[in-house]
């Protein structure tokens, strides 16, 4: 990983969500907010298997991710990542470390009955493994 990419990873890995942009099979755009972990090898984004994001990626795999922060013009900064998503079911053996990091990142949201509510809403969890091919960053500050 280049130094610039590692810096972007450190700056934005703890942000709670990213926006995922895909192209639907009929050519229309689709964008959705998703949870993610940014590991040294790739970004791992969670989505429900069979949802619009998953289905769009089954037909091409091209994806753009946006992680940004700030409210006022001078506070805005972000990173945009392009790549090809590899679709992995949660049971995939390559997901041990990313899944552990994902659980750690979102563990407070699973407190109490949070995990039960999550699994009821998302019965088939999938991960999108995205190795960054293009990374653009900006900072208006």
PDB file of C-alpha atoms in Angstrom:
ATOM      1  CA  UNK A   1       0.000   0.000   0.000  1.00  0.00           C
ATOM      2  CA  UNK A   2       1.422   3.377  -0.925  1.00  0.00           C
ATOM      3  CA  UNK A   3       2.003   5.951   1.803  1.00  0.00           C
ATOM      4  CA  UNK A   4      -0.822   8.182   0.489  1.00  0.00           C
ATOM      5  CA  UNK A   5      -3.289   5.311   0.436  1.00  0.00           C
ATOM      6  CA  UNK A   6      -2.265   4.258   3.950  1.00  0.00           C
ATOM      7  CA  UNK A   7      -2.782   7.846   5.124  1.00  0.00           C
ATOM      8  CA  UNK A   8      -6.288   7.890   3.582  1.00  0.00           C
ATOM      9  CA  UNK A   9      -7.051   4.554   5.242  1.00  0.00           C
ATOM     10  CA  UNK A  10      -5.982   5.857   8.662  1.00  0.00           C
ATOM     11  CA  UNK A  11      -7.921   9.111   8.239  1.00  0.00           C
ATOM     12  CA  UNK A  12     -11.216   7.543   7.152  1.00  0.00           C
ATOM     13  CA  UNK A  13     -11.282   3.939   8.430  1.00  0.00           C
ATOM     14  CA  UNK A  14     -13.133   4.855  11.636  1.00  0.00           C
ATOM     15  CA  UNK A  15     -15.922   6.765   9.892  1.00  0.00           C
ATOM     16  CA  UNK A  16     -19.156   4.821  10.501  1.00  0.00           C
ATOM     17  CA  UNK A  17     -20.476   4.614   6.927  1.00  0.00           C
ATOM     18  CA  UNK A  18     -19.527   4.903   3.315  1.00  0.00           C
ATOM     19  CA  UNK A  19     -21.716   5.517   0.300  1.00  0.00           C
ATOM     20  CA  UNK A  20     -21.666   2.856  -2.371  1.00  0.00           C
ATOM     21  CA  UNK A  21     -22.439   3.732  -5.991  1.00  0.00           C
ATOM     22  CA  UNK A  22     -23.261   1.028  -8.513  1.00  0.00           C
ATOM     23  CA  UNK A  23     -24.978   0.728 -11.885  1.00  0.00           C
ATOM     24  CA  UNK A  24     -28.205  -1.278 -12.080  1.00  0.00           C
ATOM     25  CA  UNK A  25     -28.570  -3.901 -14.838  1.00  0.00           C
ATOM     26  CA  UNK A  26     -30.814  -1.505 -16.851  1.00  0.00           C
ATOM     27  CA  UNK A  27     -28.087   1.183 -16.671  1.00  0.00           C
ATOM     28  CA  UNK A  28     -29.542   3.418 -13.971  1.00  0.00           C
ATOM     29  CA  UNK A  29     -27.445   4.561 -11.025  1.00  0.00           C
ATOM     30  CA  UNK A  30     -27.870   3.300  -7.473  1.00  0.00           C
ATOM     31  CA  UNK A  31     -26.320   4.710  -4.309  1.00  0.00           C
ATOM     32  CA  UNK A  32     -26.647   3.488  -0.718  1.00  0.00           C
ATOM     33  CA  UNK A  33     -24.993   3.993   2.664  1.00  0.00           C
ATOM     34  CA  UNK A  34     -23.264   0.931   4.056  1.00  0.00           C
ATOM     35  CA  UNK A  35     -21.058  -0.122   6.978  1.00  0.00           C
ATOM     36  CA  UNK A  36     -17.464  -0.937   6.134  1.00  0.00           C
ATOM     37  CA  UNK A  37     -14.007  -1.751   7.412  1.00  0.00           C
ATOM     38  CA  UNK A  38     -10.895  -0.558   5.608  1.00  0.00           C
ATOM     39  CA  UNK A  39      -8.224  -3.205   6.052  1.00  0.00           C
ATOM     40  CA  UNK A  40      -4.688  -2.854   4.641  1.00  0.00           C
ATOM     41  CA  UNK A  41      -5.525  -5.096   1.650  1.00  0.00           C
ATOM     42  CA  UNK A  42      -9.015  -3.815   0.723  1.00  0.00           C
ATOM     43  CA  UNK A  43     -12.247  -2.224   1.882  1.00  0.00           C
ATOM     44  CA  UNK A  44     -14.892  -4.666   3.064  1.00  0.00           C
ATOM     45  CA  UNK A  45     -18.412  -3.293   2.761  1.00  0.00           C
ATOM     46  CA  UNK A  46     -21.440  -5.096   4.160  1.00  0.00           C
ATOM     47  CA  UNK A  47     -24.748  -5.401   2.370  1.00  0.00           C
ATOM     48  CA  UNK A  48     -27.690  -7.781   2.329  1.00  0.00           C
ATOM     49  CA  UNK A  49     -27.228 -10.611  -0.174  1.00  0.00           C
ATOM     50  CA  UNK A  50     -29.857 -10.085  -2.858  1.00  0.00           C
ATOM     51  CA  UNK A  51     -30.439  -6.359  -2.243  1.00  0.00           C
ATOM     52  CA  UNK A  52     -30.126  -3.757  -5.021  1.00  0.00           C
ATOM     53  CA  UNK A  53     -26.430  -3.167  -4.308  1.00  0.00           C
ATOM     54  CA  UNK A  54     -25.616  -6.884  -4.422  1.00  0.00           C
ATOM     55  CA  UNK A  55     -27.682  -7.498  -7.563  1.00  0.00           C
ATOM     56  CA  UNK A  56     -26.129  -4.543  -9.397  1.00  0.00           C
ATOM     57  CA  UNK A  57     -22.658  -5.896  -8.643  1.00  0.00           C
ATOM     58  CA  UNK A  58     -23.577  -9.384  -9.839  1.00  0.00           C
ATOM     59  CA  UNK A  59     -23.905  -7.829 -13.304  1.00  0.00           C
ATOM     60  CA  UNK A  60     -20.573  -6.064 -13.482  1.00  0.00           C
ATOM     61  CA  UNK A  61     -18.796  -5.463 -10.226  1.00  0.00           C
ATOM     62  CA  UNK A  62     -17.715  -1.878 -10.920  1.00  0.00           C
ATOM     63  CA  UNK A  63     -18.134   0.236  -7.799  1.00  0.00           C
ATOM     64  CA  UNK A  64     -17.360   3.649  -6.412  1.00  0.00           C
ATOM     65  CA  UNK A  65     -17.200   4.337  -2.674  1.00  0.00           C
ATOM     66  CA  UNK A  66     -17.363   7.715  -0.981  1.00  0.00           C
ATOM     67  CA  UNK A  67     -16.328   8.424   2.600  1.00  0.00           C
ATOM     68  CA  UNK A  68     -16.633  12.039   3.659  1.00  0.00           C
ATOM     69  CA  UNK A  69     -16.943  14.132   6.765  1.00  0.00           C
ATOM     70  CA  UNK A  70     -17.655  17.681   7.843  1.00  0.00           C
ATOM     71  CA  UNK A  71     -20.643  19.990   7.647  1.00  0.00           C
ATOM     72  CA  UNK A  72     -19.411  23.465   6.830  1.00  0.00           C
ATOM     73  CA  UNK A  73     -17.617  24.197   3.561  1.00  0.00           C
ATOM     74  CA  UNK A  74     -14.259  24.621   5.313  1.00  0.00           C
ATOM     75  CA  UNK A  75     -14.733  21.343   7.213  1.00  0.00           C
ATOM     76  CA  UNK A  76     -15.462  19.092   4.233  1.00  0.00           C
ATOM     77  CA  UNK A  77     -12.956  16.374   3.402  1.00  0.00           C
ATOM     78  CA  UNK A  78     -13.286  12.985   1.859  1.00  0.00           C
ATOM     79  CA  UNK A  79     -12.007  10.149  -0.228  1.00  0.00           C
ATOM     80  CA  UNK A  80     -13.515   8.515  -3.320  1.00  0.00           C
ATOM     81  CA  UNK A  81     -12.463   4.998  -4.219  1.00  0.00           C
ATOM     82  CA  UNK A  82     -13.099   3.105  -7.444  1.00  0.00           C
ATOM     83  CA  UNK A  83     -12.625  -0.579  -7.982  1.00  0.00           C
ATOM     84  CA  UNK A  84     -14.281  -3.871  -8.750  1.00  0.00           C
ATOM     85  CA  UNK A  85     -16.246  -5.549  -5.971  1.00  0.00           C
ATOM     86  CA  UNK A  86     -15.792  -9.208  -5.210  1.00  0.00           C
ATOM     87  CA  UNK A  87     -18.999 -10.556  -3.659  1.00  0.00           C
ATOM     88  CA  UNK A  88     -18.415 -12.772  -0.618  1.00  0.00           C
ATOM     89  CA  UNK A  89     -20.994 -14.430   1.641  1.00  0.00           C
ATOM     90  CA  UNK A  90     -20.325 -13.874   5.365  1.00  0.00           C
ATOM     91  CA  UNK A  91     -19.225 -17.521   5.694  1.00  0.00           C
ATOM     92  CA  UNK A  92     -16.358 -17.096   3.199  1.00  0.00           C
ATOM     93  CA  UNK A  93     -13.047 -18.273   4.761  1.00  0.00           C
ATOM     94  CA  UNK A  94     -11.187 -15.118   3.607  1.00  0.00           C
ATOM     95  CA  UNK A  95     -13.414 -12.984   5.857  1.00  0.00           C
ATOM     96  CA  UNK A  96     -12.065 -14.038   9.263  1.00  0.00           C
ATOM     97  CA  UNK A  97      -9.974 -10.907   9.896  1.00  0.00           C
ATOM     98  CA  UNK A  98     -12.307  -8.442   8.133  1.00  0.00           C
ATOM     99  CA  UNK A  99     -15.335  -9.900   9.964  1.00  0.00           C
ATOM    100  CA  UNK A 100     -13.546  -9.631  13.301  1.00  0.00           C
ATOM    101  CA  UNK A 101     -12.594  -5.997  12.558  1.00  0.00           C
ATOM    102  CA  UNK A 102     -16.175  -5.284  11.438  1.00  0.00           C
ATOM    103  CA  UNK A 103     -17.625  -6.730  14.657  1.00  0.00           C
ATOM    104  CA  UNK A 104     -15.164  -4.679  16.712  1.00  0.00           C
ATOM    105  CA  UNK A 105     -15.965  -1.467  14.833  1.00  0.00           C
ATOM    106  CA  UNK A 106     -19.745  -1.827  15.258  1.00  0.00           C
ATOM    107  CA  UNK A 107     -19.886  -3.754  18.562  1.00  0.00           C
ATOM    108  CA  UNK A 108     -21.599  -0.953  20.491  1.00  0.00           C
ATOM    109  CA  UNK A 109     -24.473  -1.065  17.995  1.00  0.00           C
ATOM    110  CA  UNK A 110     -24.942  -4.768  18.739  1.00  0.00           C
ATOM    111  CA  UNK A 111     -25.336  -4.273  22.516  1.00  0.00           C
ATOM    112  CA  UNK A 112     -28.542  -5.419  24.175  1.00  0.00           C
ATOM    113  CA  UNK A 113     -30.862  -6.766  21.496  1.00  0.00           C
ATOM    114  CA  UNK A 114     -28.981  -4.962  18.700  1.00  0.00           C
ATOM    115  CA  UNK A 115     -27.474  -8.118  17.205  1.00  0.00           C
ATOM    116  CA  UNK A 116     -30.825  -9.923  17.228  1.00  0.00           C
ATOM    117  CA  UNK A 117     -32.503  -6.978  15.500  1.00  0.00           C
ATOM    118  CA  UNK A 118     -29.665  -6.785  12.960  1.00  0.00           C
ATOM    119  CA  UNK A 119     -29.833 -10.491  12.066  1.00  0.00           C
ATOM    120  CA  UNK A 120     -33.626 -10.310  11.785  1.00  0.00           C
ATOM    121  CA  UNK A 121     -33.340  -7.403   9.345  1.00  0.00           C
ATOM    122  CA  UNK A 122     -30.337  -8.831   7.456  1.00  0.00           C
ATOM    123  CA  UNK A 123     -30.783 -12.620   7.331  1.00  0.00           C
ATOM    124  CA  UNK A 124     -28.123 -13.106   4.605  1.00  0.00           C
ATOM    125  CA  UNK A 125     -25.156 -10.810   5.140  1.00  0.00           C
ATOM    126  CA  UNK A 126     -22.630 -10.369   2.376  1.00  0.00           C
ATOM    127  CA  UNK A 127     -19.355  -8.521   2.051  1.00  0.00           C
ATOM    128  CA  UNK A 128     -18.015  -6.616  -0.918  1.00  0.00           C
ATOM    129  CA  UNK A 129     -14.224  -6.805  -1.105  1.00  0.00           C
ATOM    130  CA  UNK A 130     -12.976  -3.730  -2.961  1.00  0.00           C
ATOM    131  CA  UNK A 131      -9.290  -3.343  -3.755  1.00  0.00           C
ATOM    132  CA  UNK A 132      -8.803   0.355  -4.553  1.00  0.00           C
ATOM    133  CA  UNK A 133      -7.894   0.955  -8.195  1.00  0.00           C
ATOM    134  CA  UNK A 134      -8.439   4.738  -8.087  1.00  0.00           C
ATOM    135  CA  UNK A 135      -8.314   6.908  -4.964  1.00  0.00           C
ATOM    136  CA  UNK A 136      -9.125  10.622  -4.979  1.00  0.00           C
ATOM    137  CA  UNK A 137      -9.123  12.750  -1.831  1.00  0.00           C
ATOM    138  CA  UNK A 138     -10.056  16.326  -1.057  1.00  0.00           C
ATOM    139  CA  UNK A 139      -9.950  18.686   1.895  1.00  0.00           C
ATOM    140  CA  UNK A 140     -11.645  22.081   1.781  1.00  0.00           C
ATOM    141  CA  UNK A 141      -9.964  23.135   5.026  1.00  0.00           C
TER     142      UNK A 141
END
